[in-house]
Amino acid sequence: MELLPVARKHPFDPPAALRQMAADGPLHPLAFPDGHVGWVVTRMSTARAVLSDARFSARQELRHMPYPHPLGQESPAPAIPGWFLRMDPPLHTHYRRLLTGQFTVRRINRLIPRVEQITGDHLDAMERAGSPADLVQDFALPIPSLVICELLGVPYREREEFQHTTSMALRLDADKQDVIAALTDLHDFFVRLVATKRDEPGDDLLSGLIAGGELTDEELQAIGMLLLMAGHETTANMLALGSWTLLRHPEQLAALRADPGLIDDAVEELLRYLSIIQFGAQRAALEDVWLDGTLIQAGQTVVISIPAANRDGTKFTDPDTLDFARDAAGHLAFGHGVHQCLGQQLARIEMRVAYSALFRRFPGLRLAVPDEEIPLRTDMAIYGVHRLPVAF
Ligand code: HEM
């Protein structure tokens, strides 16, 4: 039995072995690094069925990871109060309702000028430093990190420390001890931040949650960490990988330049085409379930392959072509069902602003090294590139 394939022949396409599985049928037996045996779903309709079926659980204690974890944690890992990504209703609903009350259209819209400002500042800095630049370090990583600072109300004086600590904590290629130390620092950071917000409330999301009076400090710290973990690397990798994709599809980039109003469609199509959550969403069957004629036994983990489902030819015509003119709605990049991405509107805003500003500022943007020299994140939970050297 196979592990979930990771090796890629082409940087923008799902692994060839995964495509073969998808061609063979909607469900495939899957081996997990911890010895567990489960399934991978490669078809869109089956993926949606699992993600909207309460017989499949997202609970942390039931989770088996389809990839080796950098910290070598035993899976399943224990549950953490407030970490609602790995909870089921009704507990999940309790936290999700509190969060949705804070992710208001007003708050997100108010962030737009800040996203524009943060992006502009980083492009200014790139221009000042001169060509070449690394689009990952100089653009893709710092922008979402600072946007999360805005959202959570991280004081200006602490943003540099926050950025430094998060970049280390999220580095899956770093030394294990360094990552553990950075995660500890990050936890301490959120302990201090929650205490500060209790003393000096602001107009930010954490202060809003505190004012609601329903969450303990421990829960607030976990929610802060979850928003950071879920919202930073994801958006950062879309920014870097998406920029490379645009450079490699000059006709699509030209269409976008000719009609900047195409950016909303471009972002949706890039989300579909790139599907950076490469190991998908995972759920555990709470009871025996028949799925497309296959019996999933109670306790087995089902990996919903977002990259495979988003290239499903029964859902999207000519799925392997990047086409900003298509209707990419219904893609699975933000998941589906009760756990569908809470930050998706914010992520869309960041991508729209950042891609538009980057290609407007540097009309001659190009890769500074041959494609083969760009290190791919095939070994990371979130796919993308480690570095993207560009000239302008
Ligand atoms: C392009 C960027 C992003 C992508 C591709 C993405 C993708 C996803 C996916 C696939 C899920 C569902 C996981 C599952 O069902 O197991 C999810 C959940 C979530 N995302 Fe995002 N995300 C992005 C950006 C963000 C941002 C910017 C934030 C917040 C600032 C965020 C916060 C969350 C949270 C809190 C959840 C858990 C929701 C729940 O369990 O109810 N995400 N995201």
Coordinates of C-alpha atoms and ligand atoms in Angstrom, one line a residue:
M1 CA 0.0 0.0 0.0
E2 CA 1.2 3.5 -0.9
L3 CA 2.0 6.6 1.2
L4 CA 0.4 9.8 -0.1
P5 CA 2.6 10.7 -3.2
V6 CA 4.7 13.9 -2.9
A7 CA 7.2 13.8 -5.8
R8 CA 6.3 16.3 -8.5
K9 CA 7.3 16.3 -12.2
H10 CA 6.1 19.8 -12.7
P11 CA 6.0 22.6 -10.0
F12 CA 2.4 23.6 -10.6
D13 CA 0.8 20.2 -11.1
P14 CA -0.1 17.6 -8.4
P15 CA 2.3 14.6 -8.1
A16 CA 2.1 12.2 -11.1
A17 CA 1.3 9.2 -8.8
L18 CA -1.7 11.1 -7.3
R19 CA -3.0 11.9 -10.8
Q20 CA -2.8 8.2 -11.6
M21 CA -4.8 7.4 -8.5
A22 CA -7.4 10.0 -9.5
A23 CA -7.6 8.4 -12.9
D24 CA -8.2 5.0 -11.3
G25 CA -11.2 6.0 -9.2
P26 CA -12.6 8.3 -6.4
L27 CA -11.1 6.4 -3.4
H28 CA -7.8 4.6 -2.8
P29 CA -6.3 2.8 0.2
L30 CA -3.5 4.8 1.8
A31 CA -0.6 3.9 4.2
F32 CA 0.3 6.5 6.9
P33 CA 3.8 7.0 8.3
D34 CA 2.6 5.9 11.8
G35 CA 1.4 2.6 10.5
H36 CA -2.3 3.5 10.3
V37 CA -4.2 2.4 7.2
G38 CA -6.8 4.7 5.6
W39 CA -8.0 6.3 2.4
V40 CA -7.4 9.1 0.0
V41 CA -10.3 10.8 -1.9
T42 CA -9.4 12.2 -5.3
R43 CA -12.9 13.1 -6.7
M44 CA -14.6 16.4 -6.1
S45 CA -18.1 14.9 -5.4
T46 CA -16.7 12.4 -3.0
A47 CA -14.6 15.0 -1.3
R48 CA -17.6 17.3 -0.7
A49 CA -19.7 14.3 0.5
V50 CA -17.1 13.5 3.2
L51 CA -16.6 17.2 4.3
S52 CA -20.3 17.7 4.8
D53 CA -21.0 14.4 6.6
A54 CA -21.1 14.4 10.4
R55 CA -20.0 10.8 10.5
F56 CA -16.5 12.0 9.6
S57 CA -14.8 13.7 12.5
A58 CA -12.0 16.4 12.5
R59 CA -11.1 15.7 16.1
Q60 CA -7.5 16.0 17.0
E61 CA -7.4 12.8 19.1
L62 CA -8.6 10.7 16.1
R63 CA -6.1 12.2 13.7
H64 CA -3.4 10.4 11.8
M65 CA -1.1 12.5 9.7
P66 CA -0.5 11.4 6.1
Y67 CA 3.0 12.9 6.2
P68 CA 5.9 12.6 8.6
H69 CA 5.7 15.5 11.1
P70 CA 8.9 17.6 11.5
L71 CA 8.6 17.4 15.3
G72 CA 8.2 13.7 15.1
Q73 CA 5.1 13.9 17.3
E74 CA 3.3 10.7 18.0
S75 CA 0.0 10.9 16.1
P76 CA -2.7 11.2 17.3
A77 CA -1.8 14.3 19.4
P78 CA -3.9 15.5 22.3
A79 CA -6.7 18.1 21.9
I80 CA -6.0 21.8 22.8
P81 CA -8.9 24.0 24.2
G82 CA -9.7 26.7 21.6
W83 CA -8.0 24.8 18.7
F84 CA -11.4 24.5 16.9
L85 CA -9.9 23.4 13.6
R86 CA -9.7 20.0 15.2
M87 CA -13.1 19.8 16.9
D88 CA -16.5 18.7 15.9
P89 CA -19.9 20.3 16.5
P90 CA -21.3 21.3 19.0
L91 CA -17.9 22.4 20.5
H92 CA -16.6 23.5 17.1
T93 CA -19.9 25.5 16.5
H94 CA -19.4 27.3 19.9
Y95 CA -15.9 28.6 18.9
R96 CA -16.8 29.2 15.3
R97 CA -19.8 31.4 16.2
L98 CA -17.6 33.5 18.5
L99 CA -15.0 33.9 15.7
T100 CA -17.5 34.6 12.9
G101 CA -18.9 37.4 15.1
Q102 CA -15.4 39.0 15.0
F103 CA -14.6 38.3 11.3
T104 CA -17.1 40.9 10.2
V105 CA -17.2 42.5 6.7
R106 CA -16.6 45.8 8.4
R107 CA -13.4 44.6 10.1
I108 CA -12.1 42.9 7.0
N109 CA -12.9 45.9 4.8
R110 CA -11.2 48.2 7.2
L111 CA -8.0 46.1 6.7
I112 CA -7.9 46.8 3.0
P113 CA -6.0 50.1 3.2
R114 CA -3.7 48.5 5.7
V115 CA -3.0 45.6 3.4
E116 CA -2.3 48.1 0.6
Q117 CA 0.0 50.1 2.8
I118 CA 2.0 47.0 4.0
T119 CA 2.3 45.8 0.4
G120 CA 3.5 49.2 -0.8
D121 CA 6.1 49.4 2.0
H122 CA 7.5 46.1 1.0
L123 CA 7.7 46.9 -2.7
D124 CA 9.4 50.2 -1.8
A125 CA 11.9 48.3 0.3
M126 CA 12.6 45.9 -2.6
E127 CA 13.0 48.8 -5.0
R128 CA 15.4 50.5 -2.7
A129 CA 17.5 47.4 -2.1
G130 CA 17.6 46.8 -5.9
S131 CA 17.5 43.7 -8.1
P132 CA 17.7 40.8 -7.4
A133 CA 15.3 40.0 -4.6
D134 CA 13.9 36.9 -2.9
L135 CA 10.2 37.2 -3.3
V136 CA 9.6 34.7 -0.4
Q137 CA 11.6 36.7 2.2
D138 CA 11.0 40.2 0.9
F139 CA 7.3 39.9 -0.1
A140 CA 5.4 36.7 0.4
L141 CA 6.2 36.0 4.1
P142 CA 6.2 39.4 5.7
I143 CA 2.9 40.7 4.1
P144 CA 0.5 38.1 5.6
S145 CA 2.4 38.1 8.9
L146 CA 1.9 41.9 9.3
V147 CA -1.8 41.6 8.2
I148 CA -2.3 39.1 11.0
C149 CA -0.6 41.6 13.4
E150 CA -3.2 44.1 12.3
L151 CA -6.1 41.7 12.7
L152 CA -5.0 40.6 16.2
G153 CA -3.8 44.0 17.3
V154 CA -0.1 43.2 17.9
P155 CA 1.5 46.5 19.1
Y156 CA 3.9 48.1 16.6
R157 CA 6.8 47.8 19.0
E158 CA 6.4 44.0 19.1
R159 CA 5.9 43.3 15.4
E160 CA 9.5 42.7 14.6
E161 CA 9.9 40.1 17.3
F162 CA 6.6 38.5 16.3
Q163 CA 7.7 38.2 12.7
H164 CA 11.1 36.8 13.7
T165 CA 9.5 34.2 16.0
T166 CA 6.8 33.1 13.6
S167 CA 9.2 32.7 10.7
M168 CA 11.3 30.3 12.8
A169 CA 8.3 28.5 14.4
L170 CA 6.9 27.8 10.9
R171 CA 10.1 26.7 9.4
L172 CA 9.7 23.0 8.9
D173 CA 13.2 22.6 7.5
A174 CA 14.9 24.0 10.6
D175 CA 16.5 22.1 13.4
K176 CA 13.9 20.4 15.7
Q177 CA 15.2 22.1 18.9
D178 CA 15.1 25.5 17.2
V179 CA 11.5 24.9 16.1
I180 CA 10.5 23.8 19.6
A181 CA 12.2 26.9 21.1
A182 CA 10.4 29.2 18.6
L183 CA 7.0 27.6 19.3
T184 CA 7.6 28.1 23.0
D185 CA 8.5 31.8 22.4
L186 CA 5.4 32.1 20.3
H187 CA 3.3 30.7 23.0
D188 CA 4.8 33.1 25.5
F189 CA 4.2 35.9 23.0
F190 CA 0.5 35.1 22.9
V191 CA 0.3 34.8 26.7
R192 CA 1.7 38.4 26.9
L193 CA -0.5 39.6 24.1
V194 CA -3.7 38.3 25.7
A195 CA -2.7 39.9 29.0
T196 CA -2.0 43.2 27.2
K197 CA -5.3 43.2 25.5
R198 CA -7.1 42.5 28.8
D199 CA -5.4 45.6 30.3
E200 CA -5.5 47.9 27.2
P201 CA -8.3 46.7 24.8
G202 CA -8.2 48.0 21.3
D203 CA -10.3 47.8 18.1
D204 CA -8.9 44.4 17.2
L205 CA -10.2 40.9 17.0
L206 CA -8.6 39.6 20.2
S207 CA -10.0 42.6 22.2
G208 CA -13.4 41.9 20.6
L209 CA -13.2 38.2 21.7
I210 CA -12.2 39.3 25.3
A211 CA -15.1 41.8 25.4
G212 CA -17.5 38.9 24.6
G213 CA -16.4 37.4 28.0
E214 CA -16.9 33.8 27.0
L215 CA -13.2 32.7 26.5
T216 CA -10.5 31.8 29.0
D217 CA -6.9 33.1 28.5
E218 CA -5.8 29.7 27.4
E219 CA -8.5 29.5 24.8
L220 CA -7.7 33.0 23.5
Q221 CA -4.0 32.2 23.3
A222 CA -4.8 29.0 21.3
I223 CA -7.1 31.0 18.9
G224 CA -4.4 33.6 18.3
M225 CA -1.9 30.8 17.5
L226 CA -4.5 29.1 15.2
L227 CA -5.2 32.2 13.2
L228 CA -1.5 32.7 12.8
M229 CA -0.8 29.1 11.8
A230 CA -3.7 28.9 9.5
G231 CA -3.4 32.3 7.9
H232 CA 0.3 33.0 7.5
E233 CA 2.0 30.2 5.6
T234 CA -1.0 29.5 3.5
T235 CA -1.3 33.0 2.2
A236 CA 2.5 33.4 2.0
N237 CA 2.8 30.3 -0.2
M238 CA 0.0 31.4 -2.5
L239 CA 1.7 34.8 -2.9
A240 CA 5.1 33.3 -3.9
L241 CA 3.9 30.3 -5.9
G242 CA 1.2 32.4 -7.5
S243 CA 3.7 35.0 -8.6
W244 CA 5.9 32.3 -10.2
T245 CA 2.8 30.8 -11.9
L246 CA 2.0 34.2 -13.4
L247 CA 5.5 34.6 -14.7
R248 CA 5.3 31.2 -16.3
H249 CA 1.9 32.0 -18.0
P250 CA 2.7 35.2 -19.8
E251 CA -0.6 35.2 -21.8
Q252 CA -2.7 35.0 -18.6
L253 CA -0.5 37.7 -17.0
A254 CA -1.0 39.9 -20.1
A255 CA -4.8 39.4 -19.9
L256 CA -4.7 40.5 -16.3
R257 CA -2.5 43.5 -17.1
A258 CA -4.9 44.5 -19.9
D259 CA -7.9 44.2 -17.6
P260 CA -7.0 44.7 -13.9
G261 CA -10.7 43.9 -13.0
L262 CA -9.8 40.3 -13.9
I263 CA -7.9 40.0 -10.6
D264 CA -10.8 38.4 -8.6
D265 CA -11.2 35.6 -11.2
A266 CA -7.4 35.3 -11.4
V267 CA -7.2 34.7 -7.6
E268 CA -9.9 32.0 -7.7
E269 CA -8.3 30.2 -10.6
L270 CA -4.8 30.4 -8.9
L271 CA -6.3 28.9 -5.7
R272 CA -7.9 26.1 -7.7
Y273 CA -4.9 25.4 -10.0
L274 CA -2.2 25.5 -7.2
S275 CA -4.1 23.8 -4.3
I276 CA -1.3 24.4 -1.8
I277 CA -2.8 22.4 1.1
Q278 CA -1.2 19.5 -0.6
F279 CA -2.0 16.8 2.0
G280 CA -5.6 17.9 2.1
A281 CA -8.1 18.0 4.9
Q282 CA -8.3 14.8 7.0
R283 CA -11.3 13.2 8.7
A284 CA -11.8 10.1 10.8
A285 CA -14.9 7.8 10.3
L286 CA -16.9 7.7 13.5
E287 CA -18.7 4.6 12.3
D288 CA -18.6 2.3 9.3
V289 CA -19.6 4.3 6.2
W290 CA -20.2 3.2 2.6
L291 CA -18.7 5.8 0.3
D292 CA -19.0 5.4 -3.5
G293 CA -19.4 1.6 -3.0
T294 CA -16.4 1.3 -0.7
L295 CA -16.6 0.5 3.0
I296 CA -14.7 3.0 5.2
Q297 CA -14.4 1.3 8.6
A298 CA -14.9 3.2 11.9
G299 CA -11.7 4.8 13.0
Q300 CA -10.1 5.0 9.6
T301 CA -8.7 8.3 8.4
V302 CA -9.8 9.7 5.0
V303 CA -7.5 12.2 3.4
I304 CA -9.4 14.6 1.1
S305 CA -6.9 15.5 -1.6
I306 CA -7.5 19.1 -2.5
P307 CA -5.0 19.1 -5.4
A308 CA -6.7 16.1 -7.0
A309 CA -10.3 17.3 -6.4
N310 CA -9.5 20.7 -7.9
R311 CA -8.2 19.0 -11.1
D312 CA -11.3 16.8 -11.4
G313 CA -12.2 16.8 -15.0
T314 CA -15.9 16.0 -14.2
K315 CA -16.0 19.3 -12.3
F316 CA -13.8 21.6 -14.4
T317 CA -13.3 21.5 -18.1
D318 CA -9.7 21.1 -19.2
P319 CA -8.7 21.1 -15.5
D320 CA -4.9 21.2 -16.1
T321 CA -5.0 24.5 -17.9
L322 CA -4.7 27.8 -16.0
D323 CA -7.5 30.0 -17.4
F324 CA -8.6 33.2 -15.8
A325 CA -11.6 33.2 -18.0
R326 CA -13.1 30.1 -16.5
D327 CA -15.6 30.0 -13.6
A328 CA -13.4 28.5 -10.9
A329 CA -16.2 28.8 -8.2
G330 CA -16.8 25.6 -6.3
H331 CA -13.1 24.8 -6.0
L332 CA -11.9 23.2 -2.8
A333 CA -8.9 25.3 -1.9
F334 CA -10.6 26.7 1.2
G335 CA -12.2 23.4 2.1
H336 CA -16.0 22.7 2.4
G337 CA -18.5 22.2 5.2
V338 CA -18.4 23.5 8.8
H339 CA -14.6 23.9 8.8
Q340 CA -14.5 25.9 5.5
C341 CA -11.7 28.5 5.8
L342 CA -12.7 31.3 8.3
G343 CA -10.1 33.7 6.8
Q344 CA -10.9 33.2 3.1
Q345 CA -12.1 36.8 2.5
L346 CA -9.0 38.2 4.1
A347 CA -6.8 35.8 2.1
R348 CA -8.5 36.9 -1.1
I349 CA -8.0 40.5 -0.3
E350 CA -4.3 40.0 0.4
M351 CA -3.8 38.1 -2.9
R352 CA -5.7 40.6 -4.9
V353 CA -3.8 43.6 -3.5
A354 CA -0.4 41.9 -3.5
Y355 CA -0.3 40.3 -7.0
S356 CA -1.8 43.5 -8.5
A357 CA 0.7 45.8 -6.8
L358 CA 3.7 43.6 -7.5
F359 CA 3.2 43.3 -11.3
R360 CA 2.2 47.0 -11.5
R361 CA 5.4 48.1 -9.7
F362 CA 7.8 45.9 -11.6
P363 CA 6.6 45.5 -15.2
G364 CA 9.9 43.7 -16.1
L365 CA 9.7 41.2 -13.2
R366 CA 11.4 37.9 -14.1
L367 CA 13.1 34.9 -12.5
A368 CA 16.7 35.5 -11.6
V369 CA 17.6 31.8 -11.8
P370 CA 16.5 28.9 -14.1
D371 CA 13.2 27.3 -13.0
E372 CA 15.0 24.0 -12.0
E373 CA 16.9 25.9 -9.3
I374 CA 13.8 27.0 -7.4
P375 CA 13.5 24.8 -4.3
L376 CA 10.0 23.3 -4.1
R377 CA 8.2 22.7 -0.8
T378 CA 7.2 19.1 -1.6
D379 CA 8.2 18.1 1.9
M380 CA 6.0 20.6 3.7
A381 CA 2.3 20.4 4.7
I382 CA 1.8 23.6 2.7
Y383 CA 3.2 23.4 -0.8
G384 CA 5.0 26.3 -2.4
V385 CA 8.6 27.4 -2.8
H386 CA 11.4 28.0 -0.3
R387 CA 12.9 30.8 -2.3
L388 CA 12.0 32.7 -5.4
P389 CA 14.9 34.8 -6.7
V390 CA 13.6 37.5 -9.1
A391 CA 15.1 40.4 -11.0
F392 CA 13.4 43.6 -12.0
Ligands
HEM1 C1 -4.7 31.2 0.6 C2 -4.8 31.2 1.9 C3 -5.5 30.1 2.7 C4 -5.9 28.8 2.3 C5 -5.6 28.1 1.0 C6 -6.6 28.3 3.4 C7 -7.2 27.0 3.4 C8 -8.0 26.5 4.4 C9 -8.6 25.2 4.4 C10 -8.5 24.1 3.3 C11 -9.3 25.0 5.6 C12 -10.1 23.8 6.0 C13 -9.3 22.7 6.7 C14 -10.1 21.5 7.1 O1 -11.3 21.4 6.7 O2 -9.6 20.6 7.8 C15 -9.0 26.2 6.4 C16 -9.5 26.4 7.6 C17 -9.2 27.6 8.4 N1 -8.6 28.7 8.0 FE1 -7.8 29.0 6.2 N2 -6.7 29.2 4.4 C18 -6.1 30.3 4.0 C19 -6.0 31.5 4.7 C20 -6.5 31.8 6.0 C21 -6.3 33.0 6.7 C22 -5.7 34.3 6.1 C23 -6.9 32.8 7.9 C24 -7.0 33.7 9.1 C25 -6.4 34.9 9.3 C26 -7.3 31.4 8.0 C27 -7.9 30.8 9.0 C28 -8.5 29.6 9.0 C29 -9.1 29.0 10.2 C30 -9.3 29.6 11.6 C31 -9.6 27.7 9.8 C32 -10.3 26.7 10.7 C33 -11.8 26.9 10.4 C34 -12.7 25.9 11.2 O3 -12.1 24.8 11.6 O4 -13.8 26.2 11.4 N3 -7.1 30.8 6.7 N4 -8.2 27.1 5.6

